[in-house]
Amino acid sequence: MNKVNSFFDEYTDQFIDSIRQQLISKRKITKLYNLLIKIKKNNKKIIIVGNGGSAAIASHFSVDMTKNGGIRCINFNESDLLTCFSNDYGYENWVLKAIEFYSDKGDTVILISSSGESQNMINAAKLLKRKKIKLITFTGFKSSNRLKKYGDLNFWVNSKIYNH
């Protein structure tokens, strides 16, 4: 029982710390809101991508943004697209290739990576920088992760736990 209590105490403390970190980011949230309004006004779209659990978050966000926000939003969770692009271009390039095929000038891309070190996300971020497409990142783990270096707007959660 002591081990369970210790786990819950540590989990709760880390969760509260991550919330405090986000409350400090009101300026970033306002910037994100203004960007979303601009995307909607200009009839552009959001492309959102994640790996693993982050892919599930991306999928849910995509539906909510389209349905509730009125902003076109797509994600790449279709197994045929993912496996075809991974097979043909390599797993480290599937996100890059999907963005090449589906992005238009003025779109915004959101990449979600717990570690910020996934090579498929880094390669996509490099492409976005070259193409001058806005990039928003959501990462955790180390604050110095590589993905943040490419983002125009970065949200970092000070946690090494995936579900925060």
PDB file of C-alpha atoms in Angstrom:
ATOM      1  CA  MET A   1       0.000   0.000   0.000  1.00  0.00           C
ATOM      2  CA  ASN A   2       2.880   2.357   0.760  1.00  0.00           C
ATOM      3  CA  LYS A   3       4.207   1.901  -2.789  1.00  0.00           C
ATOM      4  CA  VAL A   4       0.791   2.783  -4.264  1.00  0.00           C
ATOM      5  CA  ASN A   5       0.500   5.887  -2.094  1.00  0.00           C
ATOM      6  CA  SER A   6       4.006   6.951  -3.079  1.00  0.00           C
ATOM      7  CA  PHE A   7       3.159   6.520  -6.773  1.00  0.00           C
ATOM      8  CA  PHE A   8      -0.024   8.606  -6.489  1.00  0.00           C
ATOM      9  CA  ASP A   9       1.733  11.317  -4.487  1.00  0.00           C
ATOM     10  CA  GLU A  10       4.527  11.601  -7.041  1.00  0.00           C
ATOM     11  CA  TYR A  11       2.118  11.486  -9.989  1.00  0.00           C
ATOM     12  CA  THR A  12      -0.108  14.181  -8.460  1.00  0.00           C
ATOM     13  CA  ASP A  13       2.861  16.433  -7.660  1.00  0.00           C
ATOM     14  CA  GLN A  14       4.184  16.147 -11.222  1.00  0.00           C
ATOM     15  CA  PHE A  15       0.735  16.778 -12.689  1.00  0.00           C
ATOM     16  CA  ILE A  16       0.256  19.920 -10.586  1.00  0.00           C
ATOM     17  CA  ASP A  17       3.725  21.160 -11.577  1.00  0.00           C
ATOM     18  CA  SER A  18       2.901  20.675 -15.269  1.00  0.00           C
ATOM     19  CA  ILE A  19      -0.342  22.654 -14.844  1.00  0.00           C
ATOM     20  CA  ARG A  20       1.529  25.492 -13.115  1.00  0.00           C
ATOM     21  CA  GLN A  21       3.967  25.558 -16.036  1.00  0.00           C
ATOM     22  CA  GLN A  22       1.097  25.945 -18.500  1.00  0.00           C
ATOM     23  CA  LEU A  23      -0.556  28.722 -16.486  1.00  0.00           C
ATOM     24  CA  ILE A  24       2.627  30.720 -16.948  1.00  0.00           C
ATOM     25  CA  SER A  25       2.141  30.370 -20.720  1.00  0.00           C
ATOM     26  CA  LYS A  26      -0.953  32.577 -21.063  1.00  0.00           C
ATOM     27  CA  ARG A  27       0.918  34.681 -23.619  1.00  0.00           C
ATOM     28  CA  LYS A  28       1.532  31.589 -25.746  1.00  0.00           C
ATOM     29  CA  ILE A  29      -2.092  30.500 -25.482  1.00  0.00           C
ATOM     30  CA  THR A  30      -3.198  33.958 -26.646  1.00  0.00           C
ATOM     31  CA  LYS A  31      -0.763  33.734 -29.564  1.00  0.00           C
ATOM     32  CA  LEU A  32      -2.148  30.292 -30.464  1.00  0.00           C
ATOM     33  CA  TYR A  33      -5.715  31.604 -30.297  1.00  0.00           C
ATOM     34  CA  ASN A  34      -4.868  34.502 -32.641  1.00  0.00           C
ATOM     35  CA  LEU A  35      -3.172  32.102 -35.053  1.00  0.00           C
ATOM     36  CA  LEU A  36      -6.253  29.841 -35.098  1.00  0.00           C
ATOM     37  CA  ILE A  37      -8.502  32.827 -35.832  1.00  0.00           C
ATOM     38  CA  LYS A  38      -6.217  33.789 -38.741  1.00  0.00           C
ATOM     39  CA  ILE A  39      -6.289  30.219 -40.111  1.00  0.00           C
ATOM     40  CA  LYS A  40     -10.078  30.203 -40.010  1.00  0.00           C
ATOM     41  CA  LYS A  41     -10.394  33.703 -41.528  1.00  0.00           C
ATOM     42  CA  ASN A  42      -8.060  32.770 -44.409  1.00  0.00           C
ATOM     43  CA  ASN A  43      -9.796  29.425 -44.995  1.00  0.00           C
ATOM     44  CA  LYS A  44      -6.570  27.502 -44.415  1.00  0.00           C
ATOM     45  CA  LYS A  45      -6.120  24.262 -42.501  1.00  0.00           C
ATOM     46  CA  ILE A  46      -4.233  22.685 -39.653  1.00  0.00           C
ATOM     47  CA  ILE A  47      -2.266  19.477 -40.118  1.00  0.00           C
ATOM     48  CA  ILE A  48      -1.585  17.704 -36.830  1.00  0.00           C
ATOM     49  CA  VAL A  49       0.636  14.652 -36.370  1.00  0.00           C
ATOM     50  CA  GLY A  50       1.860  12.541 -33.469  1.00  0.00           C
ATOM     51  CA  ASN A  51       3.414   9.140 -32.791  1.00  0.00           C
ATOM     52  CA  GLY A  52       1.783   6.496 -30.592  1.00  0.00           C
ATOM     53  CA  GLY A  53      -0.383   8.070 -27.893  1.00  0.00           C
ATOM     54  CA  SER A  54       0.334  11.471 -29.421  1.00  0.00           C
ATOM     55  CA  ALA A  55      -1.296  10.219 -32.636  1.00  0.00           C
ATOM     56  CA  ALA A  56      -4.468   9.533 -30.648  1.00  0.00           C
ATOM     57  CA  ILE A  57      -4.331  13.066 -29.222  1.00  0.00           C
ATOM     58  CA  ALA A  58      -3.814  14.453 -32.741  1.00  0.00           C
ATOM     59  CA  SER A  59      -6.774  12.481 -34.063  1.00  0.00           C
ATOM     60  CA  HIS A  60      -9.105  13.688 -31.332  1.00  0.00           C
ATOM     61  CA  PHE A  61      -7.908  17.291 -31.642  1.00  0.00           C
ATOM     62  CA  SER A  62      -8.444  17.168 -35.407  1.00  0.00           C
ATOM     63  CA  VAL A  63     -12.087  16.167 -35.081  1.00  0.00           C
ATOM     64  CA  ASP A  64     -12.775  18.700 -32.309  1.00  0.00           C
ATOM     65  CA  MET A  65     -11.098  21.547 -34.202  1.00  0.00           C
ATOM     66  CA  THR A  66     -13.114  20.788 -37.334  1.00  0.00           C
ATOM     67  CA  LYS A  67     -16.451  20.181 -35.618  1.00  0.00           C
ATOM     68  CA  ASN A  68     -16.312  22.637 -32.733  1.00  0.00           C
ATOM     69  CA  GLY A  69     -13.824  25.227 -33.989  1.00  0.00           C
ATOM     70  CA  GLY A  70     -14.973  25.342 -37.596  1.00  0.00           C
ATOM     71  CA  ILE A  71     -11.375  25.081 -38.798  1.00  0.00           C
ATOM     72  CA  ARG A  72     -10.396  22.396 -41.289  1.00  0.00           C
ATOM     73  CA  CYS A  73      -7.979  20.086 -39.551  1.00  0.00           C
ATOM     74  CA  ILE A  74      -6.484  16.826 -40.760  1.00  0.00           C
ATOM     75  CA  ASN A  75      -4.267  14.193 -39.176  1.00  0.00           C
ATOM     76  CA  PHE A  76      -2.436  11.208 -40.579  1.00  0.00           C
ATOM     77  CA  ASN A  77      -3.550   8.148 -38.631  1.00  0.00           C
ATOM     78  CA  GLU A  78      -4.719   6.029 -41.534  1.00  0.00           C
ATOM     79  CA  SER A  79      -2.800   2.768 -41.470  1.00  0.00           C
ATOM     80  CA  ASP A  80      -2.622   2.580 -45.272  1.00  0.00           C
ATOM     81  CA  LEU A  81      -1.033   6.029 -45.563  1.00  0.00           C
ATOM     82  CA  LEU A  82       1.346   5.459 -42.653  1.00  0.00           C
ATOM     83  CA  THR A  83       2.502   2.032 -43.789  1.00  0.00           C
ATOM     84  CA  CYS A  84       2.742   2.990 -47.481  1.00  0.00           C
ATOM     85  CA  PHE A  85       4.769   6.144 -46.810  1.00  0.00           C
ATOM     86  CA  SER A  86       6.930   4.352 -44.220  1.00  0.00           C
ATOM     87  CA  ASN A  87       7.597   1.528 -46.658  1.00  0.00           C
ATOM     88  CA  ASP A  88       8.298   3.770 -49.647  1.00  0.00           C
ATOM     89  CA  TYR A  89      10.168   6.642 -47.951  1.00  0.00           C
ATOM     90  CA  GLY A  90      11.353   5.186 -44.625  1.00  0.00           C
ATOM     91  CA  TYR A  91       9.718   5.622 -41.236  1.00  0.00           C
ATOM     92  CA  GLU A  92      11.897   8.649 -40.505  1.00  0.00           C
ATOM     93  CA  ASN A  93      10.416  10.415 -43.579  1.00  0.00           C
ATOM     94  CA  TRP A  94       6.747   9.425 -43.608  1.00  0.00           C
ATOM     95  CA  VAL A  95       5.577  12.610 -41.836  1.00  0.00           C
ATOM     96  CA  LEU A  96       7.695  14.793 -44.120  1.00  0.00           C
ATOM     97  CA  LYS A  97       6.217  13.120 -47.214  1.00  0.00           C
ATOM     98  CA  ALA A  98       2.643  13.352 -45.929  1.00  0.00           C
ATOM     99  CA  ILE A  99       3.133  17.067 -45.323  1.00  0.00           C
ATOM    100  CA  GLU A 100       4.628  17.496 -48.807  1.00  0.00           C
ATOM    101  CA  PHE A 101       1.541  15.864 -50.341  1.00  0.00           C
ATOM    102  CA  TYR A 102      -1.157  17.501 -48.190  1.00  0.00           C
ATOM    103  CA  SER A 103       0.040  20.964 -47.130  1.00  0.00           C
ATOM    104  CA  ASP A 104      -0.845  24.198 -48.868  1.00  0.00           C
ATOM    105  CA  LYS A 105       0.625  27.672 -48.544  1.00  0.00           C
ATOM    106  CA  GLY A 106      -0.728  29.335 -45.414  1.00  0.00           C
ATOM    107  CA  ASP A 107      -1.469  26.092 -43.545  1.00  0.00           C
ATOM    108  CA  THR A 108      -0.174  25.479 -40.034  1.00  0.00           C
ATOM    109  CA  VAL A 109       1.305  22.201 -38.801  1.00  0.00           C
ATOM    110  CA  ILE A 110       1.209  20.929 -35.224  1.00  0.00           C
ATOM    111  CA  LEU A 111       3.679  18.211 -34.254  1.00  0.00           C
ATOM    112  CA  ILE A 112       3.248  16.353 -30.970  1.00  0.00           C
ATOM    113  CA  SER A 113       6.216  14.445 -29.584  1.00  0.00           C
ATOM    114  CA  SER A 114       6.652  13.527 -25.929  1.00  0.00           C
ATOM    115  CA  SER A 115      10.434  13.514 -26.215  1.00  0.00           C
ATOM    116  CA  GLY A 116      10.800  16.027 -29.027  1.00  0.00           C
ATOM    117  CA  GLU A 117      13.463  13.697 -30.425  1.00  0.00           C
ATOM    118  CA  SER A 118      11.527  11.483 -32.877  1.00  0.00           C
ATOM    119  CA  GLN A 119      13.412  11.575 -36.171  1.00  0.00           C
ATOM    120  CA  ASN A 120      10.238  11.556 -38.279  1.00  0.00           C
ATOM    121  CA  MET A 121       9.108  14.731 -36.484  1.00  0.00           C
ATOM    122  CA  ILE A 122      12.540  16.385 -36.756  1.00  0.00           C
ATOM    123  CA  ASN A 123      12.697  15.702 -40.504  1.00  0.00           C
ATOM    124  CA  ALA A 124       9.192  17.112 -40.970  1.00  0.00           C
ATOM    125  CA  ALA A 125      10.103  20.196 -38.919  1.00  0.00           C
ATOM    126  CA  LYS A 126      13.146  20.838 -41.131  1.00  0.00           C
ATOM    127  CA  LEU A 127      10.905  20.693 -44.221  1.00  0.00           C
ATOM    128  CA  LEU A 128       8.434  23.112 -42.643  1.00  0.00           C
ATOM    129  CA  LYS A 129      11.227  25.572 -41.889  1.00  0.00           C
ATOM    130  CA  ARG A 130      12.403  25.409 -45.526  1.00  0.00           C
ATOM    131  CA  LYS A 131       8.863  25.797 -46.882  1.00  0.00           C
ATOM    132  CA  LYS A 132       8.100  28.611 -44.381  1.00  0.00           C
ATOM    133  CA  ILE A 133       5.043  26.796 -43.047  1.00  0.00           C
ATOM    134  CA  LYS A 134       4.130  27.704 -39.457  1.00  0.00           C
ATOM    135  CA  LEU A 135       4.957  25.000 -36.919  1.00  0.00           C
ATOM    136  CA  ILE A 136       3.509  24.570 -33.443  1.00  0.00           C
ATOM    137  CA  THR A 137       5.129  21.956 -31.222  1.00  0.00           C
ATOM    138  CA  PHE A 138       3.901  20.150 -28.130  1.00  0.00           C
ATOM    139  CA  THR A 139       6.709  18.337 -26.320  1.00  0.00           C
ATOM    140  CA  GLY A 140       7.833  17.177 -22.897  1.00  0.00           C
ATOM    141  CA  PHE A 141      10.801  15.476 -21.266  1.00  0.00           C
ATOM    142  CA  LYS A 142      13.861  17.718 -21.796  1.00  0.00           C
ATOM    143  CA  SER A 143      13.314  21.432 -22.371  1.00  0.00           C
ATOM    144  CA  SER A 144      16.243  21.405 -24.795  1.00  0.00           C
ATOM    145  CA  ASN A 145      14.664  18.846 -27.156  1.00  0.00           C
ATOM    146  CA  ARG A 146      15.462  19.180 -30.863  1.00  0.00           C
ATOM    147  CA  LEU A 147      11.896  19.653 -32.099  1.00  0.00           C
ATOM    148  CA  LYS A 148      11.451  22.895 -30.154  1.00  0.00           C
ATOM    149  CA  LYS A 149      14.309  24.438 -32.134  1.00  0.00           C
ATOM    150  CA  TYR A 150      12.151  24.420 -35.266  1.00  0.00           C
ATOM    151  CA  GLY A 151       8.827  25.593 -33.851  1.00  0.00           C
ATOM    152  CA  ASP A 152       7.338  29.024 -34.353  1.00  0.00           C
ATOM    153  CA  LEU A 153       5.319  28.448 -31.186  1.00  0.00           C
ATOM    154  CA  ASN A 154       6.343  25.794 -28.668  1.00  0.00           C
ATOM    155  CA  PHE A 155       4.446  24.297 -25.752  1.00  0.00           C
ATOM    156  CA  TRP A 156       6.667  22.288 -23.437  1.00  0.00           C
ATOM    157  CA  VAL A 157       5.431  20.323 -20.424  1.00  0.00           C
ATOM    158  CA  ASN A 158       7.994  19.756 -17.702  1.00  0.00           C
ATOM    159  CA  SER A 159       7.254  16.060 -17.293  1.00  0.00           C
ATOM    160  CA  LYS A 160       8.738  12.713 -18.184  1.00  0.00           C
ATOM    161  CA  ILE A 161       5.349  11.022 -17.862  1.00  0.00           C
ATOM    162  CA  TYR A 162       3.520  10.409 -21.143  1.00  0.00           C
ATOM    163  CA  ASN A 163      -0.041  11.143 -20.035  1.00  0.00           C
ATOM    164  CA  HIS A 164       0.541  14.650 -18.686  1.00  0.00           C
TER     165      HIS A 164
END
